[in-house]
Tab-separated table of C-alpha atoms and ligand atoms in Angstrom:
chain	number	residue	atom	x	y	z
A	919	MET	CA	10.581	22.823	-1.217
A	920	GLY	CA	8.266	21.714	1.639
A	921	THR	CA	8.061	19.263	4.356
A	922	TYR	CA	5.149	16.985	4.898
A	923	LYS	CA	4.095	14.236	7.369
A	924	LEU	CA	1.816	11.909	5.356
A	925	LYS	CA	-0.115	8.748	6.601
A	926	CYS	CA	-0.311	5.971	4.232
A	927	LEU	CA	-1.852	2.609	4.419
A	928	LEU	CA	-0.920	-0.827	3.263
A	929	LEU	CA	-4.060	-2.519	2.005
A	930	GLY	CA	-4.630	-6.032	0.768
A	931	ASP	CA	-5.685	-9.613	1.821
A	932	ALA	CA	-3.565	-11.593	4.447
A	933	ALA	CA	-0.165	-12.922	3.181
A	934	VAL	CA	0.053	-10.919	0.006
A	935	GLY	CA	3.261	-9.441	1.227
A	936	LYS	CA	2.239	-6.135	2.787
A	937	THR	CA	4.622	-6.434	6.007
A	938	SER	CA	7.375	-7.649	3.762
A	939	LEU	CA	7.143	-4.786	1.555
A	940	ILE	CA	7.378	-2.393	4.335
A	941	LYS	CA	10.387	-4.150	6.028
A	942	LYS	CA	12.296	-3.964	2.730
A	943	PHE	CA	11.659	-0.488	2.192
A	944	ILE	CA	12.439	0.583	5.742
A	945	LYS	CA	15.596	-1.579	5.920
A	946	GLY	CA	17.255	-1.338	9.374
A	947	SER	CA	16.425	2.040	10.047
A	948	PHE	CA	12.703	2.063	11.351
A	949	ALA	CA	10.767	3.208	14.374
A	950	ARG	CA	7.836	0.667	14.898
A	951	ASP	CA	4.866	1.463	17.113
A	952	TYR	CA	2.412	-1.246	17.750
A	953	LYS	CA	-0.986	0.194	18.491
A	954	MET	CA	-2.805	-2.701	20.308
A	955	THR	CA	-6.176	-0.982	20.280
A	956	ILE	CA	-6.406	-0.726	16.356
A	957	GLY	CA	-4.333	-3.935	15.880
A	958	CYS	CA	-1.923	-2.322	13.555
A	959	ASP	CA	1.883	-1.479	13.330
A	960	ILE	CA	3.118	1.947	12.368
A	961	PHE	CA	6.476	2.594	10.652
A	962	THR	CA	8.029	5.875	9.944
A	963	LYS	CA	10.535	6.749	7.243
A	964	ASP	CA	11.660	10.114	5.781
A	965	ILE	CA	12.171	10.309	1.924
A	966	THR	CA	12.758	13.019	-0.493
A	967	ILE	CA	10.712	13.437	-3.766
A	968	GLY	CA	10.868	15.348	-6.908
A	969	GLU	CA	12.973	18.171	-8.353
A	970	GLY	CA	12.015	20.608	-5.596
A	971	GLN	CA	13.255	17.863	-3.036
A	972	ASP	CA	10.091	17.919	-0.880
A	973	LEU	CA	10.879	16.122	2.228
A	974	ILE	CA	8.245	13.723	3.269
A	975	THR	CA	7.939	11.711	6.560
A	976	LEU	CA	5.725	8.770	5.641
A	977	SER	CA	3.905	7.214	8.657
A	978	ILE	CA	3.079	3.887	7.210
A	979	TRP	CA	0.231	2.048	8.746
A	980	ASP	CA	0.034	-2.049	8.496
A	981	ILE	CA	-2.685	-4.260	9.521
A	982	ALA	CA	-1.265	-6.723	12.063
A	983	GLY	CA	-2.754	-9.945	10.697
A	984	GLN	CA	-6.350	-9.106	11.193
A	985	GLU	CA	-7.207	-8.494	7.669
A	986	ARG	CA	-10.542	-10.097	7.872
A	987	PHE	CA	-11.810	-8.124	10.952
A	988	LYS	CA	-13.444	-4.795	10.112
A	989	PHE	CA	-14.474	-3.484	13.378
A	990	PHE	CA	-11.266	-1.602	14.327
A	991	ARG	CA	-10.830	0.090	11.165
A	992	SER	CA	-12.237	3.731	11.467
A	993	SER	CA	-9.005	4.775	13.392
A	994	PHE	CA	-6.783	2.902	10.966
A	995	TYR	CA	-8.247	5.011	8.098
A	996	ARG	CA	-8.601	8.314	9.827
A	997	GLY	CA	-6.395	10.837	8.353
A	998	ALA	CA	-4.895	8.745	5.718
A	999	ALA	CA	-3.415	10.496	2.547
A	1000	GLY	CA	-2.997	7.428	0.409
A	1001	ALA	CA	-2.666	3.690	0.314
A	1002	LEU	CA	-0.663	1.027	-1.426
A	1003	VAL	CA	-3.317	-1.562	-2.420
A	1004	VAL	CA	-1.343	-4.840	-2.643
A	1005	PHE	CA	-2.402	-8.197	-4.350
A	1006	ASP	CA	-0.490	-11.577	-4.783
A	1007	LEU	CA	0.349	-12.135	-8.452
A	1008	THR	CA	0.114	-15.818	-7.733
A	1009	ARG	CA	-3.472	-15.860	-6.167
A	1010	TYR	CA	-6.088	-14.354	-8.454
A	1011	PRO	CA	-8.705	-13.837	-5.785
A	1012	THR	CA	-6.402	-11.428	-4.108
A	1013	PHE	CA	-6.647	-9.226	-7.263
A	1014	ASN	CA	-10.340	-9.913	-8.393
A	1015	PRO	CA	-12.606	-9.268	-6.651
A	1016	ASN	CA	-10.554	-8.289	-3.418
A	1017	VAL	CA	-8.622	-5.249	-4.685
A	1018	VAL	CA	-11.956	-3.613	-5.543
A	1019	ASN	CA	-13.409	-4.546	-2.093
A	1020	TRP	CA	-10.343	-2.962	-0.358
A	1021	ILE	CA	-10.453	0.197	-2.318
A	1022	ARG	CA	-14.261	0.458	-1.832
A	1023	GLU	CA	-13.776	0.082	1.949
A	1024	ALA	CA	-11.003	2.525	2.179
A	1025	TRP	CA	-12.805	5.161	0.134
A	1026	SER	CA	-15.955	4.821	2.235
A	1027	HIS	CA	-13.886	6.032	5.250
A	1028	THR	CA	-11.499	8.376	3.410
A	1029	GLY	CA	-12.936	9.825	0.392
A	1030	ARG	CA	-10.952	9.180	-2.856
A	1031	ILE	CA	-7.637	9.451	-1.534
A	1032	PRO	CA	-4.667	8.591	-4.130
A	1033	ILE	CA	-3.746	4.882	-4.166
A	1034	CYS	CA	-1.142	2.719	-5.964
A	1035	LEU	CA	-1.857	-0.778	-7.176
A	1036	ILE	CA	0.929	-3.337	-6.396
A	1037	GLY	CA	1.083	-6.734	-7.826
A	1038	ASN	CA	3.607	-8.407	-5.399
A	1039	LYS	CA	5.550	-11.669	-5.669
A	1040	ALA	CA	6.782	-10.861	-9.188
A	1041	ASP	CA	9.720	-13.417	-8.574
A	1042	LEU	CA	7.343	-16.271	-8.617
A	1043	VAL	CA	7.291	-16.363	-12.370
A	1044	ASN	CA	5.934	-19.888	-12.862
A	1045	MET	CA	3.165	-19.433	-10.326
A	1046	ARG	CA	1.786	-16.215	-11.625
A	1047	SER	CA	-1.990	-16.289	-12.099
A	1048	VAL	CA	-2.853	-12.491	-12.684
A	1049	ARG	CA	-1.745	-11.059	-16.139
A	1050	GLY	CA	0.071	-7.606	-15.899
A	1051	ASN	CA	-2.088	-6.509	-18.756
A	1052	ASP	CA	-5.385	-7.088	-16.569
A	1053	ALA	CA	-3.892	-5.255	-13.644
A	1054	GLN	CA	-2.821	-2.397	-15.799
A	1055	LYS	CA	-6.185	-2.224	-17.360
A	1056	PHE	CA	-7.908	-2.210	-14.045
A	1057	SER	CA	-5.481	0.515	-12.890
A	1058	ASP	CA	-6.393	2.641	-15.838
A	1059	THR	CA	-9.850	2.644	-14.810
A	1060	VAL	CA	-9.241	3.870	-11.161
A	1061	PRO	CA	-6.976	5.741	-12.188
A	1062	CYS	CA	-3.780	4.903	-10.512
A	1063	PRO	CA	-0.260	3.765	-10.940
A	1064	TYR	CA	0.374	-0.101	-11.228
A	1065	ILE	CA	3.652	-1.386	-10.120
A	1066	GLU	CA	4.752	-4.987	-9.862
A	1067	THR	CA	7.192	-5.734	-6.922
A	1068	SER	CA	9.102	-8.515	-5.296
A	1069	ALA	CA	9.414	-7.852	-1.534
A	1070	LYS	CA	11.838	-11.050	-1.382
A	1071	GLU	CA	14.099	-9.701	-4.032
A	1072	GLY	CA	13.627	-6.007	-3.482
A	1073	GLN	CA	12.488	-5.403	-6.984
A	1074	ASN	CA	10.576	-1.957	-7.383
A	1075	VAL	CA	9.997	-1.729	-3.614
A	1076	ASP	CA	11.375	1.817	-3.361
A	1077	GLU	CA	9.599	2.672	-6.579
A	1078	ALA	CA	6.320	1.628	-5.103
A	1079	PHE	CA	6.452	3.834	-2.067
A	1080	SER	CA	7.986	6.638	-4.193
A	1081	ALA	CA	5.167	6.504	-6.678
A	1082	LEU	CA	2.618	6.697	-3.904
A	1083	ALA	CA	4.385	9.592	-2.183
A	1084	GLU	CA	4.386	11.551	-5.413
A	1085	VAL	CA	0.758	10.922	-6.080
A	1086	MET	CA	-0.003	11.838	-2.424
A	1087	LEU	CA	1.953	15.055	-2.738
A	1088	GLN	CA	0.334	15.992	-5.935
A	1089	THR	CA	-2.981	15.720	-4.470
A	1090	MET	CA	-2.052	17.690	-1.321
A	1091	LYS	CA	-0.778	20.543	-3.607
A	1092	GLN	CA	-3.614	20.481	-5.679
A	1093	LYS	CA	-5.873	21.039	-2.485
A	1094	GLY	CA	-3.561	23.869	-1.560
A	1095	VAL	CA	-2.728	22.348	1.831
B	2075	G3D	P1	1.083	-9.741	4.816
B	2075	G3D	O1	1.841	-8.789	5.641
B	2075	G3D	O2	0.418	-9.144	3.524
B	2075	G3D	O3	0.084	-10.819	5.543
B	2075	G3D	P2	3.582	-10.886	4.757
B	2075	G3D	O4	2.208	-10.756	4.012
B	2075	G3D	O5	4.496	-9.968	4.521
B	2075	G3D	O6	3.523	-11.551	5.944
B	2075	G3D	O7	3.989	-12.094	3.711
B	2075	G3D	C1	3.365	-13.347	3.473
B	2075	G3D	C2	4.389	-14.581	2.969
B	2075	G3D	O8	4.575	-14.239	1.886
B	2075	G3D	C3	5.662	-14.733	3.736
B	2075	G3D	O9	5.977	-15.921	3.675
B	2075	G3D	C4	6.539	-13.852	2.794
B	2075	G3D	O10	7.943	-14.183	2.883
B	2075	G3D	C5	6.200	-14.134	1.481
B	2075	G3D	N1	6.234	-13.058	0.579
B	2075	G3D	C6	6.121	-11.631	0.714
B	2075	G3D	N2	6.486	-11.110	-0.295
B	2075	G3D	C7	7.161	-11.832	-1.375
B	2075	G3D	C8	7.657	-11.866	-2.537
B	2075	G3D	O11	7.790	-10.735	-3.041
B	2075	G3D	N3	7.948	-13.101	-3.081
B	2075	G3D	C9	7.865	-14.142	-2.414
B	2075	G3D	N4	8.336	-15.426	-3.030
B	2075	G3D	N5	7.343	-14.344	-1.260
B	2075	G3D	C10	6.887	-13.213	-0.659
B	2075	G3D	P3	6.160	-16.968	4.829
B	2075	G3D	O12	6.491	-18.231	4.312
B	2075	G3D	O13	7.282	-16.324	5.802
B	2075	G3D	O14	4.865	-16.750	5.772
B	2076	MG	MG1	1.422	-8.369	7.676
């Protein structure tokens, strides 16, 4: 059993649902801190993970509507332990090529931190333009978990953050931190 404070990032194009996922996950109980100089919001939530019941305080960093601007990003990326890389299942380019671009940009700042690939808006079944199989295949090459979510309906939202917390924790323990 241990206690950890881990910084995790929400990455992905504008309007894929990053902020909605965080709000659904955090529900009523959140502390929010807007960092004007970096242009991001920081949310905090405690979760427990695994059989050892490790206690993790997640510090969740969300780009506040400036996805296209890169100039502020070094402080955003600094010290991150992991990231949810989110795309919109109804808008193909948010998956290909943009997911790769987000991962590349992040890793250029952080090294190969663990990520989870998230296909969001799974509730919009008829508008879907990314096949689950293609996203799964891509995630196998990273490698990283792939999870389909609906921030609107709450489907798999807790699971997405737990999956990320788990891979972040594994990585921390491997490093012996
Ligand atoms: P962002 O933070 O990545 O920019 P937002 O994205 O969380 O602001 O969401 C962008 C829009 O997508 C919002 O619509 C939001 O309600 C919608 N959205 C987010 N997640 C889902 C989802 O899982 N399903 C559906 N159907 N819509 C979703 P508005 O109209 O409020 O701008
Ligand atoms: Mg947002």
